[in-house]
Short mmCIF file of C-alpha atoms in Angstrom, two decimals:
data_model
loop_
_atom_site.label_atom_id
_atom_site.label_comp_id
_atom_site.label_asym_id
_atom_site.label_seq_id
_atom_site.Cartn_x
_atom_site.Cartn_y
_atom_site.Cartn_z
CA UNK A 103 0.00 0.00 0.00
CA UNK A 104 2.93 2.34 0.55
CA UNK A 105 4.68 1.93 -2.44
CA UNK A 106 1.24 3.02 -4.47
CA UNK A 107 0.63 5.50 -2.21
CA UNK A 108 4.06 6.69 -3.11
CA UNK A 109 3.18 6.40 -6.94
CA UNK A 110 0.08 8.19 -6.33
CA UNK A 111 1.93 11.35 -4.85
CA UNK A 112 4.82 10.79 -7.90
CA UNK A 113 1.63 11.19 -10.12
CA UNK A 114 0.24 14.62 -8.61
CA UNK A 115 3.59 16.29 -7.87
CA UNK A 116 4.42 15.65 -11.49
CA UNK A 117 1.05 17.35 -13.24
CA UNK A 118 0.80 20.50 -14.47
CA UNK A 119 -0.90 23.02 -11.65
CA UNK A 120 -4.38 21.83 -11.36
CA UNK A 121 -7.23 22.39 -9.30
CA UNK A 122 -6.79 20.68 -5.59
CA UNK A 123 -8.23 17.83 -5.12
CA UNK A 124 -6.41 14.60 -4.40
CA UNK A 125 -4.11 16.14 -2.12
CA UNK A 126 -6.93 17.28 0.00
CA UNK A 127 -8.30 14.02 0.34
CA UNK A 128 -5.07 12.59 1.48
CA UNK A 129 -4.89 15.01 4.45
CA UNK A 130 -9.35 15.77 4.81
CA UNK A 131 -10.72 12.77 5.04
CA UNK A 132 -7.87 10.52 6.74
CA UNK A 133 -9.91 8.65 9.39
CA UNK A 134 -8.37 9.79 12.69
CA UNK A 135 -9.59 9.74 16.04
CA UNK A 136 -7.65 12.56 16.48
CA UNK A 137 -9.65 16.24 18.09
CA UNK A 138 -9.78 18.37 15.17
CA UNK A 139 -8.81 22.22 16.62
CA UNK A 140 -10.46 23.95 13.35
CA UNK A 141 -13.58 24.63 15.73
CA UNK A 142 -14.88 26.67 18.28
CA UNK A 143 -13.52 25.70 21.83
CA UNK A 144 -14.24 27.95 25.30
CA UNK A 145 -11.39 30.25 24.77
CA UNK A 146 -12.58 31.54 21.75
CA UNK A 147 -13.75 35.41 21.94
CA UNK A 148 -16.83 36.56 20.49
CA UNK A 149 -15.39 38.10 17.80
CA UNK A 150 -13.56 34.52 16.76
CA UNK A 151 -16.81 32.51 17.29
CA UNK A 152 -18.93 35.74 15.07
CA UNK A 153 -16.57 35.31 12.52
CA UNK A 154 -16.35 31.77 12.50
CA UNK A 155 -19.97 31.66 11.73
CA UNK A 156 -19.92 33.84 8.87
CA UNK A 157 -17.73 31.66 7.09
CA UNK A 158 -19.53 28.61 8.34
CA UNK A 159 -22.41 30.14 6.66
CA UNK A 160 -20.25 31.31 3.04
CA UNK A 161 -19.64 27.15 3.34
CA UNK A 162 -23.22 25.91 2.88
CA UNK A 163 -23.08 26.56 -1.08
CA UNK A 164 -19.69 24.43 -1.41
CA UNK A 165 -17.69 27.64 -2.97
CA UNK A 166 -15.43 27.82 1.01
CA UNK A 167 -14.58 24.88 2.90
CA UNK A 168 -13.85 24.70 6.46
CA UNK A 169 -10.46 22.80 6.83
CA UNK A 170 -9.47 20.04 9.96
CA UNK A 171 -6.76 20.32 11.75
CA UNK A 172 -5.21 18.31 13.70
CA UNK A 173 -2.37 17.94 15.84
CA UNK A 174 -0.54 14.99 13.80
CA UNK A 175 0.13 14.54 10.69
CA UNK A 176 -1.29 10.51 9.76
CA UNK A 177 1.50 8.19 9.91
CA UNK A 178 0.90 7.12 6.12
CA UNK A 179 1.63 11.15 4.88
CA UNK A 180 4.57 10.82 7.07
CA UNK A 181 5.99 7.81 5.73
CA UNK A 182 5.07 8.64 2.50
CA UNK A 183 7.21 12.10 2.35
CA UNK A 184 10.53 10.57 4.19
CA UNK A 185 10.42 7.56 1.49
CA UNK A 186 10.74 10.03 -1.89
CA UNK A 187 12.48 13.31 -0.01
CA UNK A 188 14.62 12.29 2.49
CA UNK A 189 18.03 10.54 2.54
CA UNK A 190 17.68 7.29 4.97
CA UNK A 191 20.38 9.03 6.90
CA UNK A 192 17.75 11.97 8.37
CA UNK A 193 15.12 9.37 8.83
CA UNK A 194 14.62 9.03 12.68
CA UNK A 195 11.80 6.94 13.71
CA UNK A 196 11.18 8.18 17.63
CA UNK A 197 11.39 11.40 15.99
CA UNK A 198 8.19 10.89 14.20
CA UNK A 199 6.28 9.74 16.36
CA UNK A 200 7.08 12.74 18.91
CA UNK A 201 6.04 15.28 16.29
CA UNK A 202 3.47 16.93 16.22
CA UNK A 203 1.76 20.56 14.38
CA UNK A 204 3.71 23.31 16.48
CA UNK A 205 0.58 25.67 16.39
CA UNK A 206 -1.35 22.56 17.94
CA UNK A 207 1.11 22.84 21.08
CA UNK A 208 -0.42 24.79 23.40
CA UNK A 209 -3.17 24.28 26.29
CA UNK A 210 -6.49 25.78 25.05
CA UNK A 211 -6.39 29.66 24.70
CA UNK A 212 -2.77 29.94 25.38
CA UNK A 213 -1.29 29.91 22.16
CA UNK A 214 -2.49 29.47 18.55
CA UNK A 215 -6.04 29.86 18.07
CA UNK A 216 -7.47 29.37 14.19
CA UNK A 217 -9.12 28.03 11.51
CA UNK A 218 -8.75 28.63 8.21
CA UNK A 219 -11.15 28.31 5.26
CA UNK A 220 -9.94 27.70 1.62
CA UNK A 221 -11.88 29.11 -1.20
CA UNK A 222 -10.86 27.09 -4.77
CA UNK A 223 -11.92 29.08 -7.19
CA UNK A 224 -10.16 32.16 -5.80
CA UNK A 225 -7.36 30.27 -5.01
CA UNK A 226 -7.61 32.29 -1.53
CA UNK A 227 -6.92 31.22 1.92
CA UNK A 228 -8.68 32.87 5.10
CA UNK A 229 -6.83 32.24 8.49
CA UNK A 230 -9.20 33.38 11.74
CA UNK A 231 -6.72 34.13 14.25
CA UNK A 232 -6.98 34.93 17.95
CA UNK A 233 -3.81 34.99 20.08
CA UNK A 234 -2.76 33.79 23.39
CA UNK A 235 -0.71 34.98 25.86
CA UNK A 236 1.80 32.59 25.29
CA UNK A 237 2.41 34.32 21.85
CA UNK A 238 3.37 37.84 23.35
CA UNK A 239 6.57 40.14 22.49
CA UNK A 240 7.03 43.34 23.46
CA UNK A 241 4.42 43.11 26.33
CA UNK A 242 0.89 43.44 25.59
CA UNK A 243 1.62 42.39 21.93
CA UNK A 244 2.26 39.49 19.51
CA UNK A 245 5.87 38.51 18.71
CA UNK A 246 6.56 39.02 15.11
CA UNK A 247 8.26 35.31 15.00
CA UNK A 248 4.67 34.16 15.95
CA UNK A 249 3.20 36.53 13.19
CA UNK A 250 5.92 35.39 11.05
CA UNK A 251 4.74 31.51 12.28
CA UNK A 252 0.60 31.88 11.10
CA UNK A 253 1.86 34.11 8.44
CA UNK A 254 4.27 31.14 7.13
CA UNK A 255 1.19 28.36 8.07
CA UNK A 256 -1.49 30.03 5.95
CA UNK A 257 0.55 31.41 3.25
CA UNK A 258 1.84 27.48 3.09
CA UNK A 259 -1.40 25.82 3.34
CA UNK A 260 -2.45 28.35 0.50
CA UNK A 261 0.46 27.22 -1.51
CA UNK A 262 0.19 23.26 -0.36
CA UNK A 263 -3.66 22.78 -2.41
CA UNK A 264 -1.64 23.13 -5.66
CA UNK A 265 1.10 20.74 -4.84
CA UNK A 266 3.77 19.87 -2.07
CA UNK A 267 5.80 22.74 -1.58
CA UNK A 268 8.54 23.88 0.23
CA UNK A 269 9.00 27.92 1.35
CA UNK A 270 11.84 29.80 -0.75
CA UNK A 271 11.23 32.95 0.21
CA UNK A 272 9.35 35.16 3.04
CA UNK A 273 8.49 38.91 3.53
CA UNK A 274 7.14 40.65 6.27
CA UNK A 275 6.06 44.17 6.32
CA UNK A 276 5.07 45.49 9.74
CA UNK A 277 2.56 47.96 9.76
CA UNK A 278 1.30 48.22 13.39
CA UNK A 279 1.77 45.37 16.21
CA UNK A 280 -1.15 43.10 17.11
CA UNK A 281 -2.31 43.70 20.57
CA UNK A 282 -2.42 40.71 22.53
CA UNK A 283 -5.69 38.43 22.62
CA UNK A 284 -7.07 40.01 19.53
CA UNK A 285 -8.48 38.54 16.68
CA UNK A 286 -7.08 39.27 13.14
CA UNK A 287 -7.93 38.17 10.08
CA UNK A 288 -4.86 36.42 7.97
CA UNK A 289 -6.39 36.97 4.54
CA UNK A 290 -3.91 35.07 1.57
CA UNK A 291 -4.37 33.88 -2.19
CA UNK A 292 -1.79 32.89 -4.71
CA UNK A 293 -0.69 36.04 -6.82
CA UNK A 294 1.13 34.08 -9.39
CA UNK A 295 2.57 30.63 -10.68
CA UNK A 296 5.80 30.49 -12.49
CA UNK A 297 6.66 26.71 -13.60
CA UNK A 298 7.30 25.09 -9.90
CA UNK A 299 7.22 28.51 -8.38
CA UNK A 300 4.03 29.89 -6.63
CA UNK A 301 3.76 33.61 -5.05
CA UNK A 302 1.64 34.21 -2.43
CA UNK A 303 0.71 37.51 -0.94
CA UNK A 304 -0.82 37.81 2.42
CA UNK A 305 -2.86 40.36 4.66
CA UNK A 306 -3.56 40.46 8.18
CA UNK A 307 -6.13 42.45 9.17
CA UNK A 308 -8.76 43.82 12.31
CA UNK A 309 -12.28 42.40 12.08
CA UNK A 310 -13.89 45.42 10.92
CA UNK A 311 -11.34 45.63 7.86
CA UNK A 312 -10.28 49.02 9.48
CA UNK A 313 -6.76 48.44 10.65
CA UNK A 314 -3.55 46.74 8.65
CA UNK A 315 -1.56 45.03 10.67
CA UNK A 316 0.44 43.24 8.42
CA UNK A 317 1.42 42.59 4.95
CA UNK A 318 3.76 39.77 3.38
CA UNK A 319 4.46 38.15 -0.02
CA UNK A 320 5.78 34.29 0.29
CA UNK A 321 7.69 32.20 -2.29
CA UNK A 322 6.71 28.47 -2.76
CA UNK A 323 8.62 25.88 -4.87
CA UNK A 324 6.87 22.22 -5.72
CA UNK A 325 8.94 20.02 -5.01
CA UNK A 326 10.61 18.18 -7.72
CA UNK A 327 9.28 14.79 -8.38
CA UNK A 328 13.19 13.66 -9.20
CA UNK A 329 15.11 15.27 -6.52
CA UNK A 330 16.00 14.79 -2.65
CA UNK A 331 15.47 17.70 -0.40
CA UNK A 332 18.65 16.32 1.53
CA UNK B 109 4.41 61.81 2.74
CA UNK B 110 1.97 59.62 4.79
CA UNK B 111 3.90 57.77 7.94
CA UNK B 112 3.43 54.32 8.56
CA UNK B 113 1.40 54.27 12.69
CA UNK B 114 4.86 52.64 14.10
CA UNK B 115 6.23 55.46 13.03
CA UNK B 116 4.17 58.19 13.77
CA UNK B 117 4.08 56.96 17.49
CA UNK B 118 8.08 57.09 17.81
CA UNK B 119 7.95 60.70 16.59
CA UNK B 120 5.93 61.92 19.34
CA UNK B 121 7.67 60.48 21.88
CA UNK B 122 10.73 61.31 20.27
CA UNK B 123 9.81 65.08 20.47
CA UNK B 124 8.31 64.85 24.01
CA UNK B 125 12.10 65.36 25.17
CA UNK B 126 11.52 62.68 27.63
CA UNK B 127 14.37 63.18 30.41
CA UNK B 128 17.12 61.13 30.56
CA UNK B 129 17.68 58.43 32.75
CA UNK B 130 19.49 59.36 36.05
CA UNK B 131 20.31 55.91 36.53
CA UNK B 132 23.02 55.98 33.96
CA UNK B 133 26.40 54.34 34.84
CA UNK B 134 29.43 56.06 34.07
CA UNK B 135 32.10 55.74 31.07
CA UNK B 136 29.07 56.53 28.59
CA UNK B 137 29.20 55.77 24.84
CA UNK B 138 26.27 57.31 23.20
CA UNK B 139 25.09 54.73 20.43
CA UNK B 140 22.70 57.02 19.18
CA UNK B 141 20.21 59.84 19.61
CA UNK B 142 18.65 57.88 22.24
CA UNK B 143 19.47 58.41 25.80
CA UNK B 144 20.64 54.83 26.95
CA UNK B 145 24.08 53.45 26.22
CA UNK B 146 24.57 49.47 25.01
CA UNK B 147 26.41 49.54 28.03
CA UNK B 148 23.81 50.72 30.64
CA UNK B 149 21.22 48.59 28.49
CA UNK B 150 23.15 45.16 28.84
CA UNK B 151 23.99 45.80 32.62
CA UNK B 152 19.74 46.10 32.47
CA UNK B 153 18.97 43.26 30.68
CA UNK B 154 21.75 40.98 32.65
CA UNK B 155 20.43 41.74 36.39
CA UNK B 156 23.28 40.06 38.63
CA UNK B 157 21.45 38.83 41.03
CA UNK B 158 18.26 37.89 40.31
CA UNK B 159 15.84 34.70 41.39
CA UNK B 160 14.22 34.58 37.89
CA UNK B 161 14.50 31.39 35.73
CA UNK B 162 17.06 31.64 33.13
CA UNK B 163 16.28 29.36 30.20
CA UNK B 164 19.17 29.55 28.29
CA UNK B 165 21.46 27.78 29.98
CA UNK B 166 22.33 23.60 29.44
CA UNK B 167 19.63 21.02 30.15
CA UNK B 168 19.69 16.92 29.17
CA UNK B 169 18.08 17.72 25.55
CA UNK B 170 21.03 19.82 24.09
CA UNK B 171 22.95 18.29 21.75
CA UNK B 172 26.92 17.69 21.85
CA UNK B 173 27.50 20.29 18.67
CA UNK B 174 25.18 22.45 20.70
CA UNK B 175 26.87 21.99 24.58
CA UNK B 176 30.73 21.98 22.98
CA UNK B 177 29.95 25.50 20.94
CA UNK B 178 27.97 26.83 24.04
CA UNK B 179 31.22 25.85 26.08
CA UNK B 180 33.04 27.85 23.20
CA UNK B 181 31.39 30.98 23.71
CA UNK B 182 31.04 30.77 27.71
CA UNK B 183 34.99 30.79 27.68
CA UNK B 184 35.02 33.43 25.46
CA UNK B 185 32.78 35.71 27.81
CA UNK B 186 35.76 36.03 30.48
CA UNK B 187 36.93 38.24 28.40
CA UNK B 188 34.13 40.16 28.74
CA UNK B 189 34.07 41.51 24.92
CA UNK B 190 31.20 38.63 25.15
CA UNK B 191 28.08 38.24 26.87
CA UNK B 192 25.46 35.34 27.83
CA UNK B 193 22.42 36.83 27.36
CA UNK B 194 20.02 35.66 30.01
CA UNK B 195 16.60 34.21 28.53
CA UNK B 196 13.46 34.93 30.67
CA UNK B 197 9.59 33.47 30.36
CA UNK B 198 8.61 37.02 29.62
CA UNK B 199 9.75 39.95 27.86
CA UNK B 200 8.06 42.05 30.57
CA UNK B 201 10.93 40.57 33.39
CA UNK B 202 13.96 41.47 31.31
CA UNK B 203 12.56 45.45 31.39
CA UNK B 204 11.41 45.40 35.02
CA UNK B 205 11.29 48.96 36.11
CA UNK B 206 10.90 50.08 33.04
CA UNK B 207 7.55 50.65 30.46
CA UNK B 208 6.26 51.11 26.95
CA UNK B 209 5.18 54.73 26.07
CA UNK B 210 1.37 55.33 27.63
CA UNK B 211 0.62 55.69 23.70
CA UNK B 212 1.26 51.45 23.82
CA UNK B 213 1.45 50.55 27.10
CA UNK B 214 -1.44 47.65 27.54
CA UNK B 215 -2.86 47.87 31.09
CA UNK B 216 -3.45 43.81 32.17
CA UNK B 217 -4.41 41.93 34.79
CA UNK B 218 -3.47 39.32 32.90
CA UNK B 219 -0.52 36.93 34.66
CA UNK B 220 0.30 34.54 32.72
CA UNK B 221 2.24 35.92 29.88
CA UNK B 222 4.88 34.04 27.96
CA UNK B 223 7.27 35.35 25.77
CA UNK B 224 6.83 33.19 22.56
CA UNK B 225 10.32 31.45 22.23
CA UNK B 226 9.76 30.22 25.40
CA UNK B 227 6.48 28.55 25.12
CA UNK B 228 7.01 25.22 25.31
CA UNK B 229 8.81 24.71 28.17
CA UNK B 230 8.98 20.60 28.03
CA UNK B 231 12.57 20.36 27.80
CA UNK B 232 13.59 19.61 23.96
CA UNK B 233 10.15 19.97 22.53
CA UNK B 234 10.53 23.82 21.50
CA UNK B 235 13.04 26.51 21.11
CA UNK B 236 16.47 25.17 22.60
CA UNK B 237 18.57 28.44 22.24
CA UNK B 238 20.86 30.75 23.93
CA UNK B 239 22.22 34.12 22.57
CA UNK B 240 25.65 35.75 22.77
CA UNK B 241 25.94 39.09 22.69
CA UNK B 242 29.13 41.59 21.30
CA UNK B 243 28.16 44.95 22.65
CA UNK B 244 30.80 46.75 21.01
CA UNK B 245 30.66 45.27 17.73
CA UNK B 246 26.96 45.20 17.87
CA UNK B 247 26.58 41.52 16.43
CA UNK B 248 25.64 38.56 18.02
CA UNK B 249 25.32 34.51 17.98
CA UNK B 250 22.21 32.29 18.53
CA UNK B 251 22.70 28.74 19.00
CA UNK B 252 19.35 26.98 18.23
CA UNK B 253 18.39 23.64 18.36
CA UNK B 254 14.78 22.66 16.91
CA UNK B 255 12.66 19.85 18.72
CA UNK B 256 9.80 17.77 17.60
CA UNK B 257 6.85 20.06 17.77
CA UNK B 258 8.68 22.75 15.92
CA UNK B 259 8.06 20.28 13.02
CA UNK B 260 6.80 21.08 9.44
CA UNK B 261 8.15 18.84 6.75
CA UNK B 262 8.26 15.49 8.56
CA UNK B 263 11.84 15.26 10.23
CA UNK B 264 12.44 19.03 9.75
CA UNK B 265 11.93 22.23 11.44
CA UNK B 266 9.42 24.50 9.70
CA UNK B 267 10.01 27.33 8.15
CA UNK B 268 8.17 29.83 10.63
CA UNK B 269 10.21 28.41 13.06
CA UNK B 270 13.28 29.47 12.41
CA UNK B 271 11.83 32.97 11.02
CA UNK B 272 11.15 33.51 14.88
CA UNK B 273 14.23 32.21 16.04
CA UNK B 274 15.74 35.18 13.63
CA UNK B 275 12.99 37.39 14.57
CA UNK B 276 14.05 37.18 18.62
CA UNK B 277 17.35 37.05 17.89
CA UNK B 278 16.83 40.34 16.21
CA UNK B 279 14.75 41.75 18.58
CA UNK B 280 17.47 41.12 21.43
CA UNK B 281 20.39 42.59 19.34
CA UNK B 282 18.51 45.31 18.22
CA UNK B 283 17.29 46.44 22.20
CA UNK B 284 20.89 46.39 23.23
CA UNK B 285 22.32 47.34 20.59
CA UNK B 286 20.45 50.53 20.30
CA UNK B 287 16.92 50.50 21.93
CA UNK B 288 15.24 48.82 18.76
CA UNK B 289 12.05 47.35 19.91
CA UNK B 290 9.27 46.74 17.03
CA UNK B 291 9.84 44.40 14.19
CA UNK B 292 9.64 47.20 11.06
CA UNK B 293 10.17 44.30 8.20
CA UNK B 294 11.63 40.68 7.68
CA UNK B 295 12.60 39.53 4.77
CA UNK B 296 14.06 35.82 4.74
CA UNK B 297 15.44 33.80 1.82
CA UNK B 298 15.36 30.05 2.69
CA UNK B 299 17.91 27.74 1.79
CA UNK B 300 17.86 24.00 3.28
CA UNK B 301 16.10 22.48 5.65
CA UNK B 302 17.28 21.67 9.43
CA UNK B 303 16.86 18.74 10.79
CA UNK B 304 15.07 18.43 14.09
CA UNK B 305 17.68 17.95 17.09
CA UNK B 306 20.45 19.39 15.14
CA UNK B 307 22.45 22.59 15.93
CA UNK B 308 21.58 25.59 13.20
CA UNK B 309 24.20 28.92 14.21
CA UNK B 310 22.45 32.29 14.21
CA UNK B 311 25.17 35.16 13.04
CA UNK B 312 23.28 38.45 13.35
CA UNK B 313 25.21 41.91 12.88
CA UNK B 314 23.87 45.34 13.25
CA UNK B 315 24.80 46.78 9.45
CA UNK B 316 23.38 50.37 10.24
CA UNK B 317 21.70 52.54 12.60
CA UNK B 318 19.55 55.62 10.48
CA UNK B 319 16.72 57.76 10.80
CA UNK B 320 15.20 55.86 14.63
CA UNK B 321 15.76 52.15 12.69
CA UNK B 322 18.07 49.38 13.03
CA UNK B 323 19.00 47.37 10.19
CA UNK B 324 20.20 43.99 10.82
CA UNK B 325 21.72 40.79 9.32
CA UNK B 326 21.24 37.40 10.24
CA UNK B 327 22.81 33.95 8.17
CA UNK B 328 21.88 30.66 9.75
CA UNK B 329 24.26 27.75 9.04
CA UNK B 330 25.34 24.50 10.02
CA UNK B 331 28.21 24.54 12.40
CA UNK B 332 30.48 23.82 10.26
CA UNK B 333 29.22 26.80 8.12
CA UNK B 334 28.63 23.85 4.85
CA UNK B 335 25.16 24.53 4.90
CA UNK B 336 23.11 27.77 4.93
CA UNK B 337 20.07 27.08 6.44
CA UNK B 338 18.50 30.45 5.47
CA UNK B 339 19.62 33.98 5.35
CA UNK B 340 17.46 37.30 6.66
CA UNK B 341 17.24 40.63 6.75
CA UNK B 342 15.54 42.61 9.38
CA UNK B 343 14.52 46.00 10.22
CA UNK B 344 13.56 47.27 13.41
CA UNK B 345 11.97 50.60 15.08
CA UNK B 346 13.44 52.69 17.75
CA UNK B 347 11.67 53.26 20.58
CA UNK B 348 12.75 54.17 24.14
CA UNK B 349 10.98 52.74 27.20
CA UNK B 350 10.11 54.97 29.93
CA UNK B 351 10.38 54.17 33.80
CA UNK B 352 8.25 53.37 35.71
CA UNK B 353 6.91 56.12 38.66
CA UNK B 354 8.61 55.10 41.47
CA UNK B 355 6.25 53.79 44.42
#
């Protein structure tokens, strides 16, 4: 089963950019008994749980979709991605099964609270994101490596629907800081594909649309279906 | 020519003339238009005696390219042209006695802060790191070592990941080395991948100080320097902290 799960992957990397689909299902629909963390828990604000609605609601005609996530990625994926990128050498098998999503780390409210919604036809990635106080800076505000960390999350799982991909590049503008506990919106869609390259630009905004937090632009590369990463 | 709302704020309390801080120690170098020296800013940041936790110091997860380099750099700071810089759970204990301009300052009752590098404080798990400081070069060293939850591509550490490792390690440089305090812009060019539980080395230098921003340069590598992990540059704002009204 691993070796055509393998060819499968060979298969997708390999076509031209099409619309997402099989790679979805591999991560989607894996049956896990795993908690999925893209919905609404106690330490979500109003505003998060508001928002969260509205796109629940922009789901119901099948043009958004709400995506899981959990805190592990399914064995199989794993497997899968150390067999065709990685040299045996870096293959550590405790290692693997201590990993887990670095955003799904922290106790409830504490650190990274989200969920994103992908629209396909815009090619556009919406990131609902309420920090915790285990996120802060300069007091009373978010540290720019954790901006830097959803930024780099949504901007990837933007990027990932077209094909496995790896970040090249990463630019952050800073327009004001993100008080603490807030929710922002992480608003990102791909800009513009060049052969195995993909350019993603990225907004983070307030609620209302009124303030700018944030702007970036990200570079993605496919991987290539021939070469090792290592 | 419209400012950017960083900005703006550091220009009014730029122009407030706030007074300078009596507390200075002597031999003085003035780094800048700012009223605190590196000097008076590291003796600050590195309280002598002090019953807070410091993080960045050895524990059983540390690997042996990370203990022999740390051992490396702790010899080199009896020179004193080095320094360890201590690594607290919050940003708000390294500044004690000291606050953000009332334009910024948050008023909390909130306790439980965490400054974000030190999140996840299961040993190994999270950020390993610890940062040496040159105050009179204005450049510094981060030894990092990734752990399993930092994970992105299976095996490796992601890429946000080490952007905050560079973003801190930016942040730190930039306070000492000249009261830089808000991330302005990052801009990061990745290279390979590192492996989770291996060392990556953080060189970060100061290139220029100009108009109340601090531009910095960071290239993280393999110990060996074979491998560049990524290279980055940042910019940060200028901003000077007041004190806090004595009780």
């Amino acid at each position: 089963m691993l070796r055509s799960c393998a060819a499968r992957l060979r298969t997708l990397v390999a076509a031209p950019a099409r619309r997402p689909g099989p790679v979805w299902r591999l991560f989607s629909s894996e049956k896990v008994v795993h908690k999925d963390y893209g919905l609404p828990n106690p330490s979500w604000s109003k505003d998060l749980r508001l928002l969260f609605d509205q796109f629940m609601k922009k789901c119901e005609d099948g043009s958004w979709k709400r995506l899981s996530s959990y805190r592990q990625n399914p064995t199989r994926v794993l497997k899968d991605f150390q067999t065709r990128f990685v040299d045996p050498r870096f293959m550590k098998e405790e290692q693997m099964s201590k990993a887990q999503q670095f955003t799904r780390s922290f106790e409830e409210g504490l650190g990274f609270e989200y969920v994103m919604f992908y629209n396909k036809v815009e090619r556009r990635m919406v990131c609902l994101f309420q920090s915790g106080l285990h996120l802060q800076g300069v007091p009373g505000y978010v540290h720019g490596g954790a901006i830097a960390t959803i930024i780099d999350v949504t901007t990837g799982m933007c990027a990932y629907a077209e094909g496995v991909a790896m970040t090249a590049n990463l630019n952050i503008d800073y327009k004001k800081p993100i008080p603490l506990c807030s929710v922002v919106v992480v608003n990102c869609q791909i800009s513009n594909t060049e052969g195995r390259k993909l350019f993603v630009s990225c907004s983070i905004q307030s609620v209302d649309e009124k303030t700018l937090y944030t702007e970036a632009t990200a570079l993605f590369v496919k991987l290539d279906p021939d070469k090792r990463l290592t | 020519m419209m400012k950017t709302g960083f900005q703006r704020v550091a220009r009014l309390v730029h122009h407030k003339a706030l007074p300078r801080n009596p507390h200075l120690l002597p031999r003085l170098h003035q780094a800048s238009a700012f009223g605190s020296s590196t000097d008076s800013l590291v003796a600050r940041f590195c309280p002598e005696k002090t019953d807070l936790k410091d993080y960045a110091i050895p524990n059983a997860s540390w690997c042996p390219d990370m203990l022999s380099l740390y051992q490396e750099f702790l010899e080199k700071t009896k020179s004193g042209r080095w320094i360890k810089l201590p690594s607290f759970k919050s940003n708000r204990e390294h500044i004690q006695g000291l606050k953000l301009p009332s334009g910024l300052a948050a008023a909390s009752d909130k306790q439980d802060w965490r400054i974000f590098t030190r999140c996840i404080q299961l040993e190994g798990q999270g950020y390993e790191y610890v940062i040496f400081f040159h105050p009179s070069e204005k450049k510094s060293v981060c030894l990092f070592q990734p752990g399993p939850y930092l994970e992105g591509a299976p095996g490796f550490a992601h890429g946000g990941s080490l952007a905050a490792m560079m973003d801190e390690t930016f942040s730190k440089t930039a306070y000492l080395a000249g009261e830089g305090l808000f991330t302005l812009s990052l801009n990061i060019r990745f290279k390979n991948l590192i492996p989770v539980g291996s060392l990556a080395v953080l060189d970060t230098q100061v290139e220029k100080i100009e108009n109340q921003k601090l531009y910095m340069s960071c290239i993280a590598q393999s110990r060996d320097k074979q491998t560049v992990y990524a290279k980055c540059s940042g910019v940060f704002l200028q901003l000077q902290l007041e004190e806090e009204p004595s009780q």
